[in-house]
CSV table of C-alpha atoms in Angstrom, one decimal:
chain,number,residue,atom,x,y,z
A,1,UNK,CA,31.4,40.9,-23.8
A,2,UNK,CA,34.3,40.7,-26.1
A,3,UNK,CA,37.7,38.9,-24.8
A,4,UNK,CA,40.0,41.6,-23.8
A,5,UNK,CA,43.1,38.9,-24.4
A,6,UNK,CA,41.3,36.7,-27.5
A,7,UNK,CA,43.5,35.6,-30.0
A,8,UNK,CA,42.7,36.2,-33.5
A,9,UNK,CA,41.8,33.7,-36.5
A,10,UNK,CA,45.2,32.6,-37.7
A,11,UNK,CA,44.8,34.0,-41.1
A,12,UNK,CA,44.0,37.5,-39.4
A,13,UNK,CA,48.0,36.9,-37.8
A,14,UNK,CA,50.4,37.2,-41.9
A,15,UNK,CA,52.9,34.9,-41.8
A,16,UNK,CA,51.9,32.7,-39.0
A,17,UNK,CA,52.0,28.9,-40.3
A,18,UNK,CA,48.5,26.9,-41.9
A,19,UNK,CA,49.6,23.7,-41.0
A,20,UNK,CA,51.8,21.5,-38.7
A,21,UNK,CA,55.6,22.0,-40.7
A,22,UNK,CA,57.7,19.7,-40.6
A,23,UNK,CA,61.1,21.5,-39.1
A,24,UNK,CA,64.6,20.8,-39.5
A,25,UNK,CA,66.9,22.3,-36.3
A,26,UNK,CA,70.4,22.1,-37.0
A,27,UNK,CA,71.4,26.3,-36.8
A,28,UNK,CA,72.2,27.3,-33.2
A,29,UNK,CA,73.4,24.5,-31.0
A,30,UNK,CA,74.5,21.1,-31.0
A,31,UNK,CA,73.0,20.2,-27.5
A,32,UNK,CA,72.0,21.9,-24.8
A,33,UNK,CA,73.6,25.3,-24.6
A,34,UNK,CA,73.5,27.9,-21.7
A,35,UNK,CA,72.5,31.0,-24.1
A,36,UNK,CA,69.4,31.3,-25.9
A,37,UNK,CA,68.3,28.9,-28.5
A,38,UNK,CA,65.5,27.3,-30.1
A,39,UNK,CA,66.5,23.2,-29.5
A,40,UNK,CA,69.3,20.8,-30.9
A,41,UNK,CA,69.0,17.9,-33.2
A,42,UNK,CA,72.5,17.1,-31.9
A,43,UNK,CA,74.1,18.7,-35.1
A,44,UNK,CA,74.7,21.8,-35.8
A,45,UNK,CA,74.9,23.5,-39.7
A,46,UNK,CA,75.4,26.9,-41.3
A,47,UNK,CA,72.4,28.1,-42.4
A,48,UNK,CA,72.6,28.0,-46.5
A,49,UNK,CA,73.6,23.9,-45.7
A,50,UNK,CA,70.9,23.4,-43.0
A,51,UNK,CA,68.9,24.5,-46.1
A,52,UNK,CA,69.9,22.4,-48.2
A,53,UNK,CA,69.7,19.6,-46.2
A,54,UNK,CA,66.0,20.4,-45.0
A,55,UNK,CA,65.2,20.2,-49.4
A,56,UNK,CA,66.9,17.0,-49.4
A,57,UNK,CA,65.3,15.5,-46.6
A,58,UNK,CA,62.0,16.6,-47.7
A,59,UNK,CA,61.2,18.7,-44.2
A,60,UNK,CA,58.3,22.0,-44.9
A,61,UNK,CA,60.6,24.1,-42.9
A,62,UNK,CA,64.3,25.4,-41.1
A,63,UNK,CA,64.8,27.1,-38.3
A,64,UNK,CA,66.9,30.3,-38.6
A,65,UNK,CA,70.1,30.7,-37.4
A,66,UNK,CA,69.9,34.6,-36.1
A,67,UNK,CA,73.6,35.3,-36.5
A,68,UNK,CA,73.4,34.6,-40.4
A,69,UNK,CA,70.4,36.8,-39.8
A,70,UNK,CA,72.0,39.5,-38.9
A,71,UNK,CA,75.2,39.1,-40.9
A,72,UNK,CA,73.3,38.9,-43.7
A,73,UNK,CA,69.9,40.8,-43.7
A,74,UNK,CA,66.5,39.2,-44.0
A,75,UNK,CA,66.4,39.7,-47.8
A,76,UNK,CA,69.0,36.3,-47.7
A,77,UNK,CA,67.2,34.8,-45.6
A,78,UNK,CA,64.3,34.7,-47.8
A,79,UNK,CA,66.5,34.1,-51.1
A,80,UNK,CA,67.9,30.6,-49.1
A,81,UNK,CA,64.0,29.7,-47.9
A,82,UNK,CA,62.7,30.7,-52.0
A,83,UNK,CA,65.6,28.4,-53.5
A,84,UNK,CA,65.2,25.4,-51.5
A,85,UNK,CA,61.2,25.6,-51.6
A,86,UNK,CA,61.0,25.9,-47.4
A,87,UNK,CA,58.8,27.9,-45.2
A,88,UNK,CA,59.9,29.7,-42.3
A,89,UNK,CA,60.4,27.6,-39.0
A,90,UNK,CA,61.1,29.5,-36.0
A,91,UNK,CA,64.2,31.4,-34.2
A,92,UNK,CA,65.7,31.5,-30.5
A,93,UNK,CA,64.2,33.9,-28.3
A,94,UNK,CA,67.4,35.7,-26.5
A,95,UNK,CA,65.1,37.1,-23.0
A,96,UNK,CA,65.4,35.0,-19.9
A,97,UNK,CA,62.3,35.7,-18.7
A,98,UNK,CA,62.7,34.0,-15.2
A,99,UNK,CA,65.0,35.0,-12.8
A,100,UNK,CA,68.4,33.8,-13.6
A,101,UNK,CA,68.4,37.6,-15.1
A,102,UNK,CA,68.3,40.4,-13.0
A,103,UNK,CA,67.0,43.2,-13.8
A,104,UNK,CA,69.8,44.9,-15.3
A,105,UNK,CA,70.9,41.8,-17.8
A,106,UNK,CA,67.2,41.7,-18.5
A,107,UNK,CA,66.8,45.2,-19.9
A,108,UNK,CA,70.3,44.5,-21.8
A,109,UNK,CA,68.4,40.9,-23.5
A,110,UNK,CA,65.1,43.1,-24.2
A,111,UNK,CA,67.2,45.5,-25.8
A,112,UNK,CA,68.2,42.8,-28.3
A,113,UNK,CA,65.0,41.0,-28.8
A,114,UNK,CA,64.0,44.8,-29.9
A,115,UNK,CA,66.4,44.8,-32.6
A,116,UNK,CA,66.1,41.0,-33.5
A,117,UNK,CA,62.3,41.4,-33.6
A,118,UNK,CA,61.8,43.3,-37.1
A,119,UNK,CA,64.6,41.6,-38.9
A,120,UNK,CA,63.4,38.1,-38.3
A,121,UNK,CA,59.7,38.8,-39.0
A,122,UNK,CA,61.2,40.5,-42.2
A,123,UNK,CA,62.2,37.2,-43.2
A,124,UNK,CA,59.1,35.7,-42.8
A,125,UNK,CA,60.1,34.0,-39.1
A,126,UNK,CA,57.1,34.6,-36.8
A,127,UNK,CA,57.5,32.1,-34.3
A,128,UNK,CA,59.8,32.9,-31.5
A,129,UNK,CA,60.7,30.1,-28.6
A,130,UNK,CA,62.5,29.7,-24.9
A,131,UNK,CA,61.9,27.4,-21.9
A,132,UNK,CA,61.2,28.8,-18.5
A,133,UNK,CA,63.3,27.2,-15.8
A,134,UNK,CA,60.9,25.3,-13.1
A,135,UNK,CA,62.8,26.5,-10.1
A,136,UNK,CA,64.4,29.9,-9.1
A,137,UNK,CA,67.4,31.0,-9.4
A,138,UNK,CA,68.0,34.3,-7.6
A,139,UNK,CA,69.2,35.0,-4.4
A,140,UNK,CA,67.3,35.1,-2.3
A,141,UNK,CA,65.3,33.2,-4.1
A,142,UNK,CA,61.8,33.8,-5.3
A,143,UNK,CA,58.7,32.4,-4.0
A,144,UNK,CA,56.2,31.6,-6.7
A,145,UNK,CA,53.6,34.3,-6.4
A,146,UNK,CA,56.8,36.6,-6.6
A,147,UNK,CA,58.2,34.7,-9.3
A,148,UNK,CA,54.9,35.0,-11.3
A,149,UNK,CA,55.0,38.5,-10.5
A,150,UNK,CA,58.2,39.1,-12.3
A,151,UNK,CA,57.4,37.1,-15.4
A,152,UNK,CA,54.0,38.5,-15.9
A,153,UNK,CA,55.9,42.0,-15.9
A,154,UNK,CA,58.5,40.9,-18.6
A,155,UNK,CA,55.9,39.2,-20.5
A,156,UNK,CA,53.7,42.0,-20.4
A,157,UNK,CA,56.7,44.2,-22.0
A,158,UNK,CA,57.7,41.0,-24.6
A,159,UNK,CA,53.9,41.0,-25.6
A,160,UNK,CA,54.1,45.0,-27.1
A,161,UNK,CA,56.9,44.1,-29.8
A,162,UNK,CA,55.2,40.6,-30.3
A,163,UNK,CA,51.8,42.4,-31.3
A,164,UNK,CA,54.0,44.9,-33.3
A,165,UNK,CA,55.6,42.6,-35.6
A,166,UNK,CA,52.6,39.5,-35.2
A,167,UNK,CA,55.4,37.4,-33.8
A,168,UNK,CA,54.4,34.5,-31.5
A,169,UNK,CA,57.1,33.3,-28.7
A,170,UNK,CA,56.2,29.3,-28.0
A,171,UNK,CA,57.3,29.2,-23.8
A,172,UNK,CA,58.2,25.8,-22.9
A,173,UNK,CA,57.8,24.5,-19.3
A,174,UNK,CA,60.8,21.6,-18.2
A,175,UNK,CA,58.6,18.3,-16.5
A,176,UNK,CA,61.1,16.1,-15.3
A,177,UNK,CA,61.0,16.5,-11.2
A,178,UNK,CA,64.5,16.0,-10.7
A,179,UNK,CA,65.4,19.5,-11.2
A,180,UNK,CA,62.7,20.6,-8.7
A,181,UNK,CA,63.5,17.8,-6.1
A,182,UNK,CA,66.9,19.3,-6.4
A,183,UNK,CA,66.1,23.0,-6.9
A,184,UNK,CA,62.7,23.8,-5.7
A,185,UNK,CA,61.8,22.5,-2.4
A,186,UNK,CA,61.8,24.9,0.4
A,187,UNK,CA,63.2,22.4,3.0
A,188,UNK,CA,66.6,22.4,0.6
A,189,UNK,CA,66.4,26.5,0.7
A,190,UNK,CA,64.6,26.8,-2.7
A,191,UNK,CA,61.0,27.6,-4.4
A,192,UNK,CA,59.2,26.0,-7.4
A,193,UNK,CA,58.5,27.7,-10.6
A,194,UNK,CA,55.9,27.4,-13.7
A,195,UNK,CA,56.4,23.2,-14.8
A,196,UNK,CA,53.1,22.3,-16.5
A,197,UNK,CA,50.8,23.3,-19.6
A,198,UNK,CA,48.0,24.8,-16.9
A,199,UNK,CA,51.2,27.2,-15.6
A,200,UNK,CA,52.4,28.4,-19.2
A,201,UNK,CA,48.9,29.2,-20.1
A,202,UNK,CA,48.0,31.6,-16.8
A,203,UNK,CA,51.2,33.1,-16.8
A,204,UNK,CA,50.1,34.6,-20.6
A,205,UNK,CA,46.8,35.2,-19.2
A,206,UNK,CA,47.9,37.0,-16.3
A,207,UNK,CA,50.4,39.2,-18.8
A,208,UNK,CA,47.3,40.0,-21.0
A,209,UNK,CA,49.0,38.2,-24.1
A,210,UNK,CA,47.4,35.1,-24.9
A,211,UNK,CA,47.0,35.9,-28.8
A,212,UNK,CA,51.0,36.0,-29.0
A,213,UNK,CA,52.1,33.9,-26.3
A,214,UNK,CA,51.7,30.3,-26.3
A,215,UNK,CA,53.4,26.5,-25.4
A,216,UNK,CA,56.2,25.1,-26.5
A,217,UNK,CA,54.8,21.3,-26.2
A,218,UNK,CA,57.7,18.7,-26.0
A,219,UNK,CA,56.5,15.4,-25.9
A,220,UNK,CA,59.0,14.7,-22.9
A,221,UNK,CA,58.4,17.2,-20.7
A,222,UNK,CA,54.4,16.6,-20.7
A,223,UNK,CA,55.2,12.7,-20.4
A,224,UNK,CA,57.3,13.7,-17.2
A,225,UNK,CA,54.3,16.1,-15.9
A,226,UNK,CA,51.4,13.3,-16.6
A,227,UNK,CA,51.4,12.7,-20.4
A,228,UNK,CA,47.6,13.0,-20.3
A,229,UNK,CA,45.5,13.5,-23.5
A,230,UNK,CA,43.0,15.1,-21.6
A,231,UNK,CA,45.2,18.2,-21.0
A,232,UNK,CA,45.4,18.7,-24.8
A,233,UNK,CA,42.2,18.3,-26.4
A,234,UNK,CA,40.7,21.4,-24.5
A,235,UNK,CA,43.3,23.6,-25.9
A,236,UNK,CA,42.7,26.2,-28.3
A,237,UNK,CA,44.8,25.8,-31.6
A,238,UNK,CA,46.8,29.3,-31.0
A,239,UNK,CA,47.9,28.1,-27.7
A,240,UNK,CA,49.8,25.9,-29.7
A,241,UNK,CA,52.6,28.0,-30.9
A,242,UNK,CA,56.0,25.3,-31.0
A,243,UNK,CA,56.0,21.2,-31.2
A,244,UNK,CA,58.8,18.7,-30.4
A,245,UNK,CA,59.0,15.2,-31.0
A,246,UNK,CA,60.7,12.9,-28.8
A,247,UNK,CA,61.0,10.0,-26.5
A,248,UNK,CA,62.0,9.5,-22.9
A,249,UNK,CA,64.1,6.9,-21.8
A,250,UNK,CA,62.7,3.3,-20.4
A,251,UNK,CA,65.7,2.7,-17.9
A,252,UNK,CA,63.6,4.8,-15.6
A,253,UNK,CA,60.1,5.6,-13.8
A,254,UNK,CA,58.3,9.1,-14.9
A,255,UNK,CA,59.3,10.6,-11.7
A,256,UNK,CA,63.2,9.9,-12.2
A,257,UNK,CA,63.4,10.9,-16.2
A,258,UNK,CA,66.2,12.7,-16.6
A,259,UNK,CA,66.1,15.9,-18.6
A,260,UNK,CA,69.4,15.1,-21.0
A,261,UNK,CA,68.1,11.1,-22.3
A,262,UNK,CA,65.4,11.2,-24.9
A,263,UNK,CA,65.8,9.7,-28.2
A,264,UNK,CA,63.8,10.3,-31.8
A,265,UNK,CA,59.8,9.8,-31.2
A,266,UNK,CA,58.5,6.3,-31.2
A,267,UNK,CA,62.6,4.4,-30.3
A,268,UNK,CA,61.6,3.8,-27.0
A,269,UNK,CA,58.1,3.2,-26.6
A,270,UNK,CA,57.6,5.1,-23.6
A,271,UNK,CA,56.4,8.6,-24.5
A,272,UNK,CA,52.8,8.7,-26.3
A,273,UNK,CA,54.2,11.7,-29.6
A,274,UNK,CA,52.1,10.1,-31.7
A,275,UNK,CA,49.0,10.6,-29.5
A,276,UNK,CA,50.2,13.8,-28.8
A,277,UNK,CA,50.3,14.7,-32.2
A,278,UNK,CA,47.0,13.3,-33.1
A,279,UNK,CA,45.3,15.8,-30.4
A,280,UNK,CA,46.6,18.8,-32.1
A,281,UNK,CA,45.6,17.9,-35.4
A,282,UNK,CA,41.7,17.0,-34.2
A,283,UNK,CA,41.7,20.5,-32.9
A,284,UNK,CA,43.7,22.2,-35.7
A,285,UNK,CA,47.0,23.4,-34.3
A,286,UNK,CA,49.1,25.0,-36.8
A,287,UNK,CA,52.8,24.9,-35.7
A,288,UNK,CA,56.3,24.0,-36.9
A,289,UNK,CA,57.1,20.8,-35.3
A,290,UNK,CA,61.0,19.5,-35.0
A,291,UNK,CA,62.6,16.1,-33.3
A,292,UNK,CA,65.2,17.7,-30.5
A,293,UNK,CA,65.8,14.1,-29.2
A,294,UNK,CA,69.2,14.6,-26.6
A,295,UNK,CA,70.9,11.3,-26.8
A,296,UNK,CA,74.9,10.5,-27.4
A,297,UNK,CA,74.7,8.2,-29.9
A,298,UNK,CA,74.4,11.1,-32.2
A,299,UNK,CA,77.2,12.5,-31.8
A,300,UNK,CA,79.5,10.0,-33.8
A,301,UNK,CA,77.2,9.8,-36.6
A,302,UNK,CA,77.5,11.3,-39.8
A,303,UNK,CA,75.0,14.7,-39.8
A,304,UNK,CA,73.0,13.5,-42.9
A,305,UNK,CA,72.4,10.0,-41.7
A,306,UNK,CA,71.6,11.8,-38.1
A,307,UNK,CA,69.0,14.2,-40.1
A,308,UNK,CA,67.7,11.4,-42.3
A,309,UNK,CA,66.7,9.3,-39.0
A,310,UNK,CA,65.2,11.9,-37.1
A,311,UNK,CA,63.1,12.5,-40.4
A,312,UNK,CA,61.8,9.3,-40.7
A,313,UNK,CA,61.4,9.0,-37.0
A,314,UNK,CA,59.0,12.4,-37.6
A,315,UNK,CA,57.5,10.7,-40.6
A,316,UNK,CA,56.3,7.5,-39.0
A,317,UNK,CA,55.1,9.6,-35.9
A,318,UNK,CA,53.0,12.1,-38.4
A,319,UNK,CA,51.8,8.9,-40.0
A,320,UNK,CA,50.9,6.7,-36.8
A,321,UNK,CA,49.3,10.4,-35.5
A,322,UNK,CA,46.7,10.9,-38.7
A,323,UNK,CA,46.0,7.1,-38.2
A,324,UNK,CA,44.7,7.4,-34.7
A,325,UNK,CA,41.2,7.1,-33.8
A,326,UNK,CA,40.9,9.3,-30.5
A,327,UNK,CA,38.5,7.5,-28.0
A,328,UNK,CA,34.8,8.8,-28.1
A,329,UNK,CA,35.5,9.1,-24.1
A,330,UNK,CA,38.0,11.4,-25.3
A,331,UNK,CA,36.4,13.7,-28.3
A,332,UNK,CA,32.4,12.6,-28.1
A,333,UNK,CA,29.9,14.6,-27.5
A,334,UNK,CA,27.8,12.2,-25.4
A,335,UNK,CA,26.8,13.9,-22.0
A,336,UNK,CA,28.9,13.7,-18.8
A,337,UNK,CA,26.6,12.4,-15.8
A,338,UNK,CA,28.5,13.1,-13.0
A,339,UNK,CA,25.9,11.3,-10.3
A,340,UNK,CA,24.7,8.2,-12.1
A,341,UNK,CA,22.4,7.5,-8.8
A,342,UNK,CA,20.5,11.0,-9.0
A,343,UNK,CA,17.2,10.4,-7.4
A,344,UNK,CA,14.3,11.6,-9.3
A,345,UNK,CA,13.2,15.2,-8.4
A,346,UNK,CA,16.8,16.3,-7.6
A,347,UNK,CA,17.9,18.9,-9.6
A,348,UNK,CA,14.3,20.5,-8.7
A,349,UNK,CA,14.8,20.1,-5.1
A,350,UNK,CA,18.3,22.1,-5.5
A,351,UNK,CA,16.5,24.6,-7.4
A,352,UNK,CA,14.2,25.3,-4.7
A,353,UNK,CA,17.3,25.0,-1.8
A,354,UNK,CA,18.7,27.6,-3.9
A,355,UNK,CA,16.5,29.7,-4.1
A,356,UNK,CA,15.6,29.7,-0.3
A,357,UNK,CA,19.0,30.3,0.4
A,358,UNK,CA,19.0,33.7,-1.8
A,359,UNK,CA,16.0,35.1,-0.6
A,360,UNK,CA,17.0,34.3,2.8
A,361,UNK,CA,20.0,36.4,1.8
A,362,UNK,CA,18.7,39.1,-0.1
A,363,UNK,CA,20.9,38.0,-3.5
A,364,UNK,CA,19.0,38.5,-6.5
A,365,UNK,CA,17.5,35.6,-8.3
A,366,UNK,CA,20.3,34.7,-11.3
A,367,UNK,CA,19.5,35.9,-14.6
């Protein structure tokens, strides 16, 4: 029976990337901002310069800044991308999908996102991103099967203009426990929300749009939620959609990372990027991939010597990534014995048990 929610081959998708790209983010925020945007390398630039910079740095790709976008028409766009040799990174999504909208603002975002939509896959930008908040944020707050509810509905409405222009939106999930300690436990008056990969992937199941809805990995936020391989290698490459590169700080335990103190990959030592990384090359994502690494000490450096770290910080952690042998208890295909003591005749006499049981009650024999 075909998959009624498969994704297609990602040369049947025009425009979606071939290989990881190498991103620079410097067109919508500095830092964290509370309007829609795609991540912060700490700086911010106008578009034609972010550019430029991304040529001189030697990065694939830029993100778009959507207000150029619409200032000036995708047809610029594509005339900056063409002159400066870059491919197209990816651009802010502008829907809160969780309920810090109501209903009303919603419909007023959506309305947006369906004029945004055609002039940013115009200029080649079919990668779409936005974090969903691990807690609610109505009142009276959500539960989570009510929650789930509502963001299955929004994505379900999200996924018909996604199909329509072969856009995918990368949904990151926020791992540091903090903000649900705080936010999200029903003895303070408050609910939980979506916080690990297993959450972003059924809430696009449950929507019906697993081809154009996907993860927005950041290598801080899965450290904070486990930071386990294991979660990663089983993962089709289109669930994939959005990569970024970081490191969480060492003055604290997993459980008390904050979400504002991660530096470029590989400073710390703490979070495992380049093991991260090497994953989703052994299975064949095909993503842009940026450093959004929220520390201070950017903020009094000079923007190309800020870009030109965070590039070689990206550089060393592609490197140390295609260098990694993954652990044959990892990636083999040797066989799993889950009861190393099995007596002899075992799996017979379960055979036999099971069939009693379904002729005791009248099941038909499995086919």
């Amino acid at each position: 029976m075909a998959s009624t929610t498969g994704a297609p081959p990602l040369t049947a998708a025009k425009g979606w990337p071939t290989k990881l790209l190498k991103t620079l983010n410097v067109t919508d925020s500095d830092w964290d901002v509370p309007w829609p945007h795609i991540g912060t390398l700490g700086k911010q630039l106008p578009f034609s310069e972010a550019c430029a910079m991304a040529e001189k740095h030697g990065y694939d790709a830029v993100h778009l800044d959507v207000d150029f976008l619409l200032e000036h028409g995708p047809g610029r766009v594509r005339e900056l991308l063409d002159a400066h040799g870059l491919e197209p990174g990816g651009w802010r999504f502008p829907c809160h999908l969780h309920d810090l909208s109501d209903d009303e603002f919603f419909e007023k975002e959506f309305a947006q996102f369906v004029r945004e939509a055609p002039l940013a896959a115009a200029a080649g930008y079919k990668t779409t991103s936005f974090h969903l908040l691990p807690w609610s944020n109505a009142t009276p707050k959500n539960r989570f099967a009510d929650h789930f509810a509502l963001v299955a509905a929004r994505l379900r409405r999200v996924g018909e203009v996604l199909r329509e222009h072969d856009i995918r939106l990368a949904l990151e999930f926020l791992g540091p426990y903090g903000n649900r300690r705080v936010h999200g436990r029903p003895s303070r008056g408050g609910h939980d929300f979506v916080h690990t990969i297993e959450g972003i992937r059924c809430l696009a199941a449950a929507a019906g749009v697993s081809s154009h809805v996907g993860l927005k990995l950041d290598v801080h936020h899965w450290h904070c939620t486990g930071g386990m391989l294991e979660e990663l290698i089983c993962l089709e490459p289109h669930e994939v959609v959005l990569v970024e590169l970081n490191d969480s700080t060492a003055s604290c335990s997993r459980r008390a990372q904050p979400e504002f103190d991660r530096d470029v990959p590989g400073r710390n030592g703490v979070s495992d990027a380049a093991g991260m990384l090497a994953v989703l090359m052994h299975i064949g994502v095909t993503c842009p991939v940026h450093v959004e690494s929220f520390t201070r000490r950017f903020e009094d450096m000079d923007t190309d010597e800020a870009i030109r770290e965070q590039k070689a910080a990206m550089d060393r952690t592609f490197a140390a990534a295609a260098a990694r042998v993954l652990p044959a208890d990892l990636i083999g295909d040797q066989p799993h014995i889950n009861d190393p003591h099995e007596p002899a005749g075992w799996e017979e006499r379960m055979a036999r048990e099971l069939s009693e049981y379904r002729h005791r009650h009248g099941l038909a024999a499995a086919c």
